[in-house]
Amino acid sequence: MVHAMATTSGRLVPLLLNDSIRRIGQRVADRIGHQLQSDALWYEDRCTWIGADPIEPASDGQITYRTCDPWLYSGTSGIALFLATLYKRSGNDVLRRTALGAANSTLPDAGRLQYARNGGLYGGWSGVAVALARVGSAINEPKLIDRANQLAQKTLVAHAGEGDDFDIVAGHAGDLVAALALYRDLHRIEYLESAVALGERMLHTAVRDEAGASWVAPEFPESRSLTGLSHGASGAGWALLELWSSTGDDRFRDCAYDAFAYERHWFDGTRGNWPDFRSEGRGRHNTASRRFCVFWCHGAPGIALARKRAYELTGDSVFQEEAIIALETTRQEASSYLDSGIGNFSLCHGLAGLADVLMCAHPGGVAGSSSDVELIRRILQIGCDRYAEAHIPWPCGTHSSETPGALLGLAGIGSLYLRAYDPDAISFLTILY
């Protein structure tokens, strides 16, 4: 039997945003919420949306459009979570009805669900369960919490550790984070036991070398093990540290340290960033054309979140120093976006994600730049002026027209503006705490 111990520090402490930013945040979050509820397609007590497929564009250059999948990343569970959070702060009954309709659409036949091998926090059933439980809590719908628990029992508890993916988006690290979230939200010990089983699986599958510990990404078997939060060693290290903080088992902490050491080995001081190895073979030695991304999914912004949380949980100054470096690279990229006037506003790999990371710039003593508030204000104001006030479609992470989902589209952009109005609102990028 697993025995829980108290975690150390909890939430990130966000920047203190001024009244001007709060007014912009409230206005735009409300507008995006209204747009989503207006665009919803209803059938009985369920609703969904049409969105751009997040899969790569078709070979003829056309984007595929379809009804939303259930996932937190791009589908109805993420949209439901944004709308429910907005409802909790506005009391708008239409938002509540739409959030519930989206949740119903996400899992209309939970009682008959057969397990499908879809893992991960953002791309699997465990993340859907977390979202449904939180929607149920926000809109005071106990039956939805029961359905979330039923789903998690059929998928996460019954099949913890199955499959080959290890990452936050679609693998074991994401399932582990989801299990801990459900344990903290629903107070059921079987979710902590599932988290431990997933942690054991990650210890077993870690690849160890002189750099540290990492995991092979099934989608890129010929590449070096990836760095970064969504598909790399940072995500695995973050998940394992959270598990250590909940169990006190030092094996999970030690493996997390090794995962961060792997990324430290590949850190490029001249770029202030960590390389994206997706297109780089294991034997490659020419680094002149090495790729570096500055996104939540790949590169400094996501790594900043992992290191800030690591510093909160351990107090290790090495993680504080790395977080400060990663935040500075994030600031520079956000400023470059604004100066160039190009790019998208998504959370995953766009300007909203950079702003969301900067909005969490002061956790547990990790210092943020005094200019962060002004940079965030500029980002929010440009989005408000160019898209919300001008009634022009937001540039989303699918590199096409608007899409409704959380990490690629409107629900995520709306969540950024909601957090500007109410910094206590949970971020999609740091959903566990």
Tab-separated table of N, CA, C and O in Angstrom, residues 54-55 69-75 77 115-130 156 162 164-179 198 202 215 217-220 226-239 278 295-299 302 347-349 406-408 428-431:
chain	number	residue	atom	x	y	z
A	54	PRO	N	-5.163	18.987	-35.890
A	54	PRO	CA	-3.795	19.288	-35.495
A	54	PRO	C	-2.746	18.418	-36.154
A	54	PRO	O	-1.557	18.660	-36.037
A	55	ILE	N	-3.189	17.351	-36.855
A	55	ILE	CA	-2.240	16.531	-37.602
A	55	ILE	C	-1.695	17.356	-38.761
A	55	ILE	O	-2.268	18.338	-39.193
A	69	ASP	N	-11.906	16.172	-31.245
A	69	ASP	CA	-11.644	14.949	-30.508
A	69	ASP	C	-11.887	15.224	-29.020
A	69	ASP	O	-12.219	16.341	-28.632
A	70	PRO	N	-11.741	14.232	-28.152
A	70	PRO	CA	-12.009	14.473	-26.726
A	70	PRO	C	-10.843	15.057	-25.937
A	70	PRO	O	-11.014	15.445	-24.791
A	71	TRP	N	-9.646	15.139	-26.504
A	71	TRP	CA	-8.431	15.352	-25.717
A	71	TRP	C	-8.319	16.760	-25.148
A	71	TRP	O	-8.816	17.732	-25.701
A	72	LEU	N	-7.577	16.843	-24.065
A	72	LEU	CA	-7.300	18.118	-23.426
A	72	LEU	C	-6.528	19.040	-24.354
A	72	LEU	O	-6.723	20.261	-24.353
A	73	TYR	N	-5.658	18.492	-25.173
A	73	TYR	CA	-4.808	19.286	-26.057
A	73	TYR	C	-5.618	20.069	-27.085
A	73	TYR	O	-5.422	21.270	-27.253
A	74	SER	N	-6.526	19.401	-27.766
A	74	SER	CA	-7.178	20.023	-28.919
A	74	SER	C	-8.684	19.861	-28.942
A	74	SER	O	-9.322	20.338	-29.882
A	75	GLY	N	-9.251	19.190	-27.937
A	75	GLY	CA	-10.637	18.782	-28.068
A	75	GLY	C	-11.593	19.314	-27.026
A	75	GLY	O	-11.339	20.312	-26.338
A	77	SER	N	-12.671	18.301	-24.072
A	77	SER	CA	-12.394	18.372	-22.631
A	77	SER	C	-11.656	19.654	-22.270
A	77	SER	O	-11.927	20.263	-21.226
A	115	TYR	N	-11.220	0.197	-23.108
A	115	TYR	CA	-9.923	0.858	-23.045
A	115	TYR	C	-9.270	0.948	-24.418
A	115	TYR	O	-9.195	-0.022	-25.156
A	116	ALA	N	-8.873	2.147	-24.759
A	116	ALA	CA	-8.096	2.383	-25.979
A	116	ALA	C	-6.719	2.869	-25.553
A	116	ALA	O	-6.591	3.601	-24.580
A	117	ARG	N	-5.699	2.493	-26.278
A	117	ARG	CA	-4.332	2.811	-25.883
A	117	ARG	C	-4.009	4.269	-26.228
A	117	ARG	O	-3.212	4.578	-27.094
A	118	ASN	N	-4.698	5.151	-25.523
A	118	ASN	CA	-4.433	6.580	-25.648
A	118	ASN	C	-3.997	7.078	-24.290
A	118	ASN	O	-4.802	7.237	-23.374
A	119	GLY	N	-2.700	7.297	-24.126
A	119	GLY	CA	-2.167	7.728	-22.847
A	119	GLY	C	-1.745	9.176	-22.885
A	119	GLY	O	-1.697	9.812	-23.930
A	120	GLY	N	-1.415	9.695	-21.715
A	120	GLY	CA	-0.873	11.037	-21.617
A	120	GLY	C	-1.848	12.055	-21.069
A	120	GLY	O	-3.062	11.896	-21.124
A	121	LEU	N	-1.284	13.146	-20.540
A	121	LEU	CA	-2.093	14.210	-19.953
A	121	LEU	C	-2.851	14.994	-21.005
A	121	LEU	O	-4.031	15.293	-20.837
A	122	TYR	N	-2.213	15.317	-22.109
A	122	TYR	CA	-2.830	16.185	-23.115
A	122	TYR	C	-3.444	15.414	-24.272
A	122	TYR	O	-4.324	15.940	-24.957
A	123	GLY	N	-3.002	14.199	-24.523
A	123	GLY	CA	-3.492	13.450	-25.663
A	123	GLY	C	-4.107	12.122	-25.319
A	123	GLY	O	-4.179	11.234	-26.174
A	124	GLY	N	-4.576	11.958	-24.066
A	124	GLY	CA	-5.101	10.667	-23.661
A	124	GLY	C	-6.241	10.770	-22.671
A	124	GLY	O	-6.624	11.855	-22.222
A	125	TRP	N	-6.773	9.598	-22.296
A	125	TRP	CA	-7.956	9.544	-21.436
A	125	TRP	C	-7.689	10.026	-20.026
A	125	TRP	O	-8.607	10.512	-19.349
A	126	SER	N	-6.462	9.900	-19.541
A	126	SER	CA	-6.194	10.361	-18.174
A	126	SER	C	-6.357	11.875	-18.076
A	126	SER	O	-6.898	12.389	-17.077
A	127	GLY	N	-5.913	12.609	-19.095
A	127	GLY	CA	-6.114	14.054	-19.096
A	127	GLY	C	-7.575	14.430	-19.212
A	127	GLY	O	-8.038	15.414	-18.608
A	128	VAL	N	-8.339	13.636	-19.985
A	128	VAL	CA	-9.786	13.870	-20.078
A	128	VAL	C	-10.422	13.716	-18.705
A	128	VAL	O	-11.274	14.514	-18.299
A	129	ALA	N	-10.008	12.696	-17.960
A	129	ALA	CA	-10.570	12.475	-16.634
A	129	ALA	C	-10.277	13.645	-15.701
A	129	ALA	O	-11.150	14.086	-14.936
A	130	VAL	N	-9.053	14.166	-15.743
A	130	VAL	CA	-8.711	15.334	-14.926
A	130	VAL	C	-9.602	16.513	-15.301
A	130	VAL	O	-10.157	17.203	-14.426
A	156	LEU	N	-6.826	4.648	-16.561
A	156	LEU	CA	-5.587	4.918	-15.850
A	156	LEU	C	-5.273	3.854	-14.808
A	156	LEU	O	-4.165	3.313	-14.761
A	162	GLU	N	1.015	0.726	-19.386
A	162	GLU	CA	0.999	0.039	-20.676
A	162	GLU	C	1.415	1.002	-21.782
A	162	GLU	O	1.275	2.214	-21.674
A	164	ASP	N	4.295	2.324	-24.951
A	164	ASP	CA	5.716	2.646	-25.063
A	164	ASP	C	6.036	4.120	-24.878
A	164	ASP	O	7.178	4.460	-24.580
A	165	ASP	N	5.073	5.011	-25.087
A	165	ASP	CA	5.352	6.444	-24.975
A	165	ASP	C	5.622	6.818	-23.526
A	165	ASP	O	4.975	6.309	-22.604
A	166	PHE	N	6.562	7.718	-23.319
A	166	PHE	CA	6.920	8.112	-21.963
A	166	PHE	C	6.545	9.547	-21.649
A	166	PHE	O	6.590	9.959	-20.487
A	167	ASP	N	6.157	10.347	-22.631
A	167	ASP	CA	6.176	11.795	-22.463
A	167	ASP	C	4.940	12.356	-21.770
A	167	ASP	O	4.020	11.639	-21.398
A	168	ILE	N	4.932	13.678	-21.597
A	168	ILE	CA	3.838	14.367	-20.920
A	168	ILE	C	2.583	14.382	-21.792
A	168	ILE	O	1.467	14.159	-21.313
A	169	VAL	N	2.729	14.624	-23.072
A	169	VAL	CA	1.567	14.775	-23.944
A	169	VAL	C	0.828	13.454	-24.116
A	169	VAL	O	-0.402	13.400	-23.978
A	170	ALA	N	1.541	12.371	-24.412
A	170	ALA	CA	0.876	11.132	-24.821
A	170	ALA	C	1.431	9.889	-24.152
A	170	ALA	O	1.228	8.794	-24.654
A	171	GLY	N	2.127	10.025	-23.026
A	171	GLY	CA	2.775	8.860	-22.459
A	171	GLY	C	2.724	8.774	-20.943
A	171	GLY	O	1.894	9.394	-20.278
A	172	HIS	N	3.659	8.005	-20.391
A	172	HIS	CA	3.643	7.656	-18.979
A	172	HIS	C	3.814	8.873	-18.073
A	172	HIS	O	3.179	8.941	-17.003
A	173	ALA	N	4.678	9.814	-18.436
A	173	ALA	CA	4.862	11.000	-17.595
A	173	ALA	C	3.559	11.784	-17.481
A	173	ALA	O	3.200	12.264	-16.398
A	174	GLY	N	2.839	11.902	-18.591
A	174	GLY	CA	1.559	12.594	-18.555
A	174	GLY	C	0.523	11.850	-17.738
A	174	GLY	O	-0.255	12.453	-16.990
A	175	ASP	N	0.494	10.523	-17.873
A	175	ASP	CA	-0.421	9.728	-17.055
A	175	ASP	C	-0.079	9.855	-15.576
A	175	ASP	O	-0.971	9.898	-14.719
A	176	LEU	N	1.220	9.910	-15.269
A	176	LEU	CA	1.641	10.052	-13.880
A	176	LEU	C	1.148	11.386	-13.312
A	176	LEU	O	0.587	11.432	-12.194
A	177	VAL	N	1.358	12.461	-14.049
A	177	VAL	CA	0.881	13.773	-13.600
A	177	VAL	C	-0.633	13.770	-13.432
A	177	VAL	O	-1.183	14.302	-12.458
A	178	ALA	N	-1.345	13.148	-14.384
A	178	ALA	CA	-2.800	13.072	-14.287
A	178	ALA	C	-3.220	12.274	-13.052
A	178	ALA	O	-4.174	12.654	-12.350
A	179	ALA	N	-2.540	11.173	-12.777
A	179	ALA	CA	-2.872	10.360	-11.609
A	179	ALA	C	-2.692	11.150	-10.319
A	179	ALA	O	-3.527	11.074	-9.402
A	198	LEU	N	3.396	3.896	-12.552
A	198	LEU	CA	3.921	4.605	-13.721
A	198	LEU	C	5.353	5.065	-13.475
A	198	LEU	O	6.204	4.993	-14.369
A	202	MET	N	8.779	4.156	-15.570
A	202	MET	CA	9.716	5.140	-16.104
A	202	MET	C	11.143	4.864	-15.633
A	202	MET	O	12.105	5.032	-16.391
A	215	TRP	N	14.792	9.176	-22.250
A	215	TRP	CA	13.872	8.163	-22.743
A	215	TRP	C	13.765	8.284	-24.253
A	215	TRP	O	13.766	9.399	-24.802
A	217	ALA	N	12.008	8.477	-27.674
A	217	ALA	CA	10.697	8.859	-28.188
A	217	ALA	C	10.325	7.924	-29.328
A	217	ALA	O	11.033	7.878	-30.341
A	218	PRO	N	9.240	7.150	-29.214
A	218	PRO	CA	8.885	6.199	-30.275
A	218	PRO	C	8.705	6.856	-31.638
A	218	PRO	O	8.977	6.233	-32.665
A	219	GLU	N	8.264	8.111	-31.660
A	219	GLU	CA	8.057	8.791	-32.938
A	219	GLU	C	9.375	9.156	-33.614
A	219	GLU	O	9.409	9.414	-34.814
A	220	PHE	N	10.473	9.186	-32.838
A	220	PHE	CA	11.781	9.578	-33.389
A	220	PHE	C	12.840	8.579	-32.924
A	220	PHE	O	13.794	8.932	-32.218
A	226	LEU	N	14.991	13.195	-26.670
A	226	LEU	CA	14.611	14.595	-26.787
A	226	LEU	C	14.769	15.350	-25.476
A	226	LEU	O	14.679	14.774	-24.387
A	227	THR	N	15.007	16.651	-25.596
A	227	THR	CA	14.926	17.572	-24.473
A	227	THR	C	13.564	18.266	-24.519
A	227	THR	O	12.832	18.167	-25.499
A	228	GLY	N	13.231	18.977	-23.451
A	228	GLY	CA	12.003	19.755	-23.458
A	228	GLY	C	10.917	19.180	-22.569
A	228	GLY	O	11.015	18.057	-22.073
A	229	LEU	N	9.847	19.966	-22.393
A	229	LEU	CA	8.792	19.601	-21.466
A	229	LEU	C	7.787	18.631	-22.055
A	229	LEU	O	7.400	17.652	-21.411
A	230	SER	N	7.315	18.870	-23.264
A	230	SER	CA	6.188	18.084	-23.764
A	230	SER	C	6.588	16.681	-24.196
A	230	SER	O	5.850	15.728	-23.968
A	231	HIS	N	7.756	16.530	-24.823
A	231	HIS	CA	8.164	15.231	-25.366
A	231	HIS	C	9.564	14.813	-24.918
A	231	HIS	O	10.113	13.859	-25.468
A	232	GLY	N	10.138	15.516	-23.955
A	232	GLY	CA	11.524	15.255	-23.612
A	232	GLY	C	11.773	15.004	-22.136
A	232	GLY	O	10.861	14.762	-21.343
A	233	ALA	N	13.053	15.107	-21.767
A	233	ALA	CA	13.495	14.743	-20.425
A	233	ALA	C	12.952	15.661	-19.347
A	233	ALA	O	12.767	15.241	-18.198
A	234	SER	N	12.674	16.936	-19.669
A	234	SER	CA	12.118	17.842	-18.657
A	234	SER	C	10.766	17.372	-18.157
A	234	SER	O	10.468	17.438	-16.955
A	235	GLY	N	9.912	16.926	-19.090
A	235	GLY	CA	8.601	16.443	-18.684
A	235	GLY	C	8.694	15.227	-17.785
A	235	GLY	O	7.986	15.109	-16.772
A	236	ALA	N	9.598	14.311	-18.141
A	236	ALA	CA	9.792	13.121	-17.320
A	236	ALA	C	10.340	13.490	-15.952
A	236	ALA	O	9.885	12.978	-14.915
A	237	GLY	N	11.326	14.386	-15.926
A	237	GLY	CA	11.903	14.803	-14.648
A	237	GLY	C	10.889	15.498	-13.763
A	237	GLY	O	10.836	15.249	-12.541
A	238	TRP	N	10.070	16.367	-14.355
A	238	TRP	CA	9.023	17.050	-13.585
A	238	TRP	C	8.066	16.032	-12.963
A	238	TRP	O	7.768	16.093	-11.767
A	239	ALA	N	7.580	15.089	-13.765
A	239	ALA	CA	6.636	14.097	-13.260
A	239	ALA	C	7.241	13.290	-12.112
A	239	ALA	O	6.583	13.056	-11.084
A	278	ARG	N	14.693	16.399	-32.721
A	278	ARG	CA	13.756	15.597	-33.509
A	278	ARG	C	14.290	15.230	-34.884
A	278	ARG	O	13.961	14.178	-35.417
A	295	PHE	N	9.535	27.363	-27.439
A	295	PHE	CA	8.120	27.106	-27.255
A	295	PHE	C	7.902	26.429	-25.902
A	295	PHE	O	8.836	25.944	-25.278
A	296	TRP	N	6.642	26.341	-25.492
A	296	TRP	CA	6.307	25.503	-24.348
A	296	TRP	C	6.656	24.048	-24.648
A	296	TRP	O	7.203	23.344	-23.796
A	297	CYS	N	6.360	23.591	-25.841
A	297	CYS	CA	6.545	22.174	-26.171
A	297	CYS	C	8.009	21.804	-26.340
A	297	CYS	O	8.434	20.727	-25.910
A	298	HIS	N	8.792	22.630	-26.970
A	298	HIS	CA	10.210	22.354	-27.208
A	298	HIS	C	11.012	23.615	-26.894
A	298	HIS	O	10.737	24.678	-27.439
A	299	GLY	N	12.007	23.486	-26.023
A	299	GLY	CA	12.882	24.612	-25.777
A	299	GLY	C	12.673	25.294	-24.439
A	299	GLY	O	12.021	24.775	-23.528
A	302	GLY	N	9.134	25.845	-21.890
A	302	GLY	CA	8.683	24.672	-21.141
A	302	GLY	C	9.711	24.221	-20.126
A	302	GLY	O	9.362	23.811	-19.002
A	347	LEU	N	-1.008	28.452	-27.150
A	347	LEU	CA	-0.251	28.117	-25.950
A	347	LEU	C	0.905	27.185	-26.247
A	347	LEU	O	1.988	27.314	-25.688
A	348	CYS	N	0.719	26.236	-27.129
A	348	CYS	CA	1.723	25.206	-27.364
A	348	CYS	C	2.997	25.779	-27.969
A	348	CYS	O	4.096	25.554	-27.449
A	349	HIS	N	2.865	26.499	-29.070
A	349	HIS	CA	4.050	26.993	-29.766
A	349	HIS	C	3.812	28.382	-30.338
A	349	HIS	O	4.156	28.665	-31.479
A	406	ALA	N	-7.624	23.896	-26.756
A	406	ALA	CA	-6.890	24.565	-25.691
A	406	ALA	C	-5.432	24.872	-26.038
A	406	ALA	O	-4.990	26.014	-25.931
A	407	LEU	N	-4.663	23.890	-26.421
A	407	LEU	CA	-3.231	24.126	-26.651
A	407	LEU	C	-2.959	24.764	-27.995
A	407	LEU	O	-1.906	25.378	-28.191
A	408	LEU	N	-3.887	24.635	-28.940
A	408	LEU	CA	-3.678	25.189	-30.280
A	408	LEU	C	-4.558	26.385	-30.589
A	408	LEU	O	-4.287	27.091	-31.559
A	428	PHE	N	-3.256	25.962	-18.333
A	428	PHE	CA	-3.206	24.692	-19.061
A	428	PHE	C	-1.775	24.157	-19.128
A	428	PHE	O	-1.569	22.959	-19.315
A	429	LEU	N	-0.783	25.025	-18.979
A	429	LEU	CA	0.607	24.605	-19.110
A	429	LEU	C	1.174	24.046	-17.810
A	429	LEU	O	2.210	23.378	-17.824
A	430	THR	N	0.541	24.326	-16.692
A	430	THR	CA	1.002	23.834	-15.393
A	430	THR	C	-0.198	23.261	-14.646
A	430	THR	O	-0.486	23.646	-13.516
A	431	ILE	N	-0.871	22.328	-15.250
A	431	ILE	CA	-2.216	21.952	-14.828
A	431	ILE	C	-2.252	21.201	-13.504
A	431	ILE	O	-3.287	21.117	-12.847
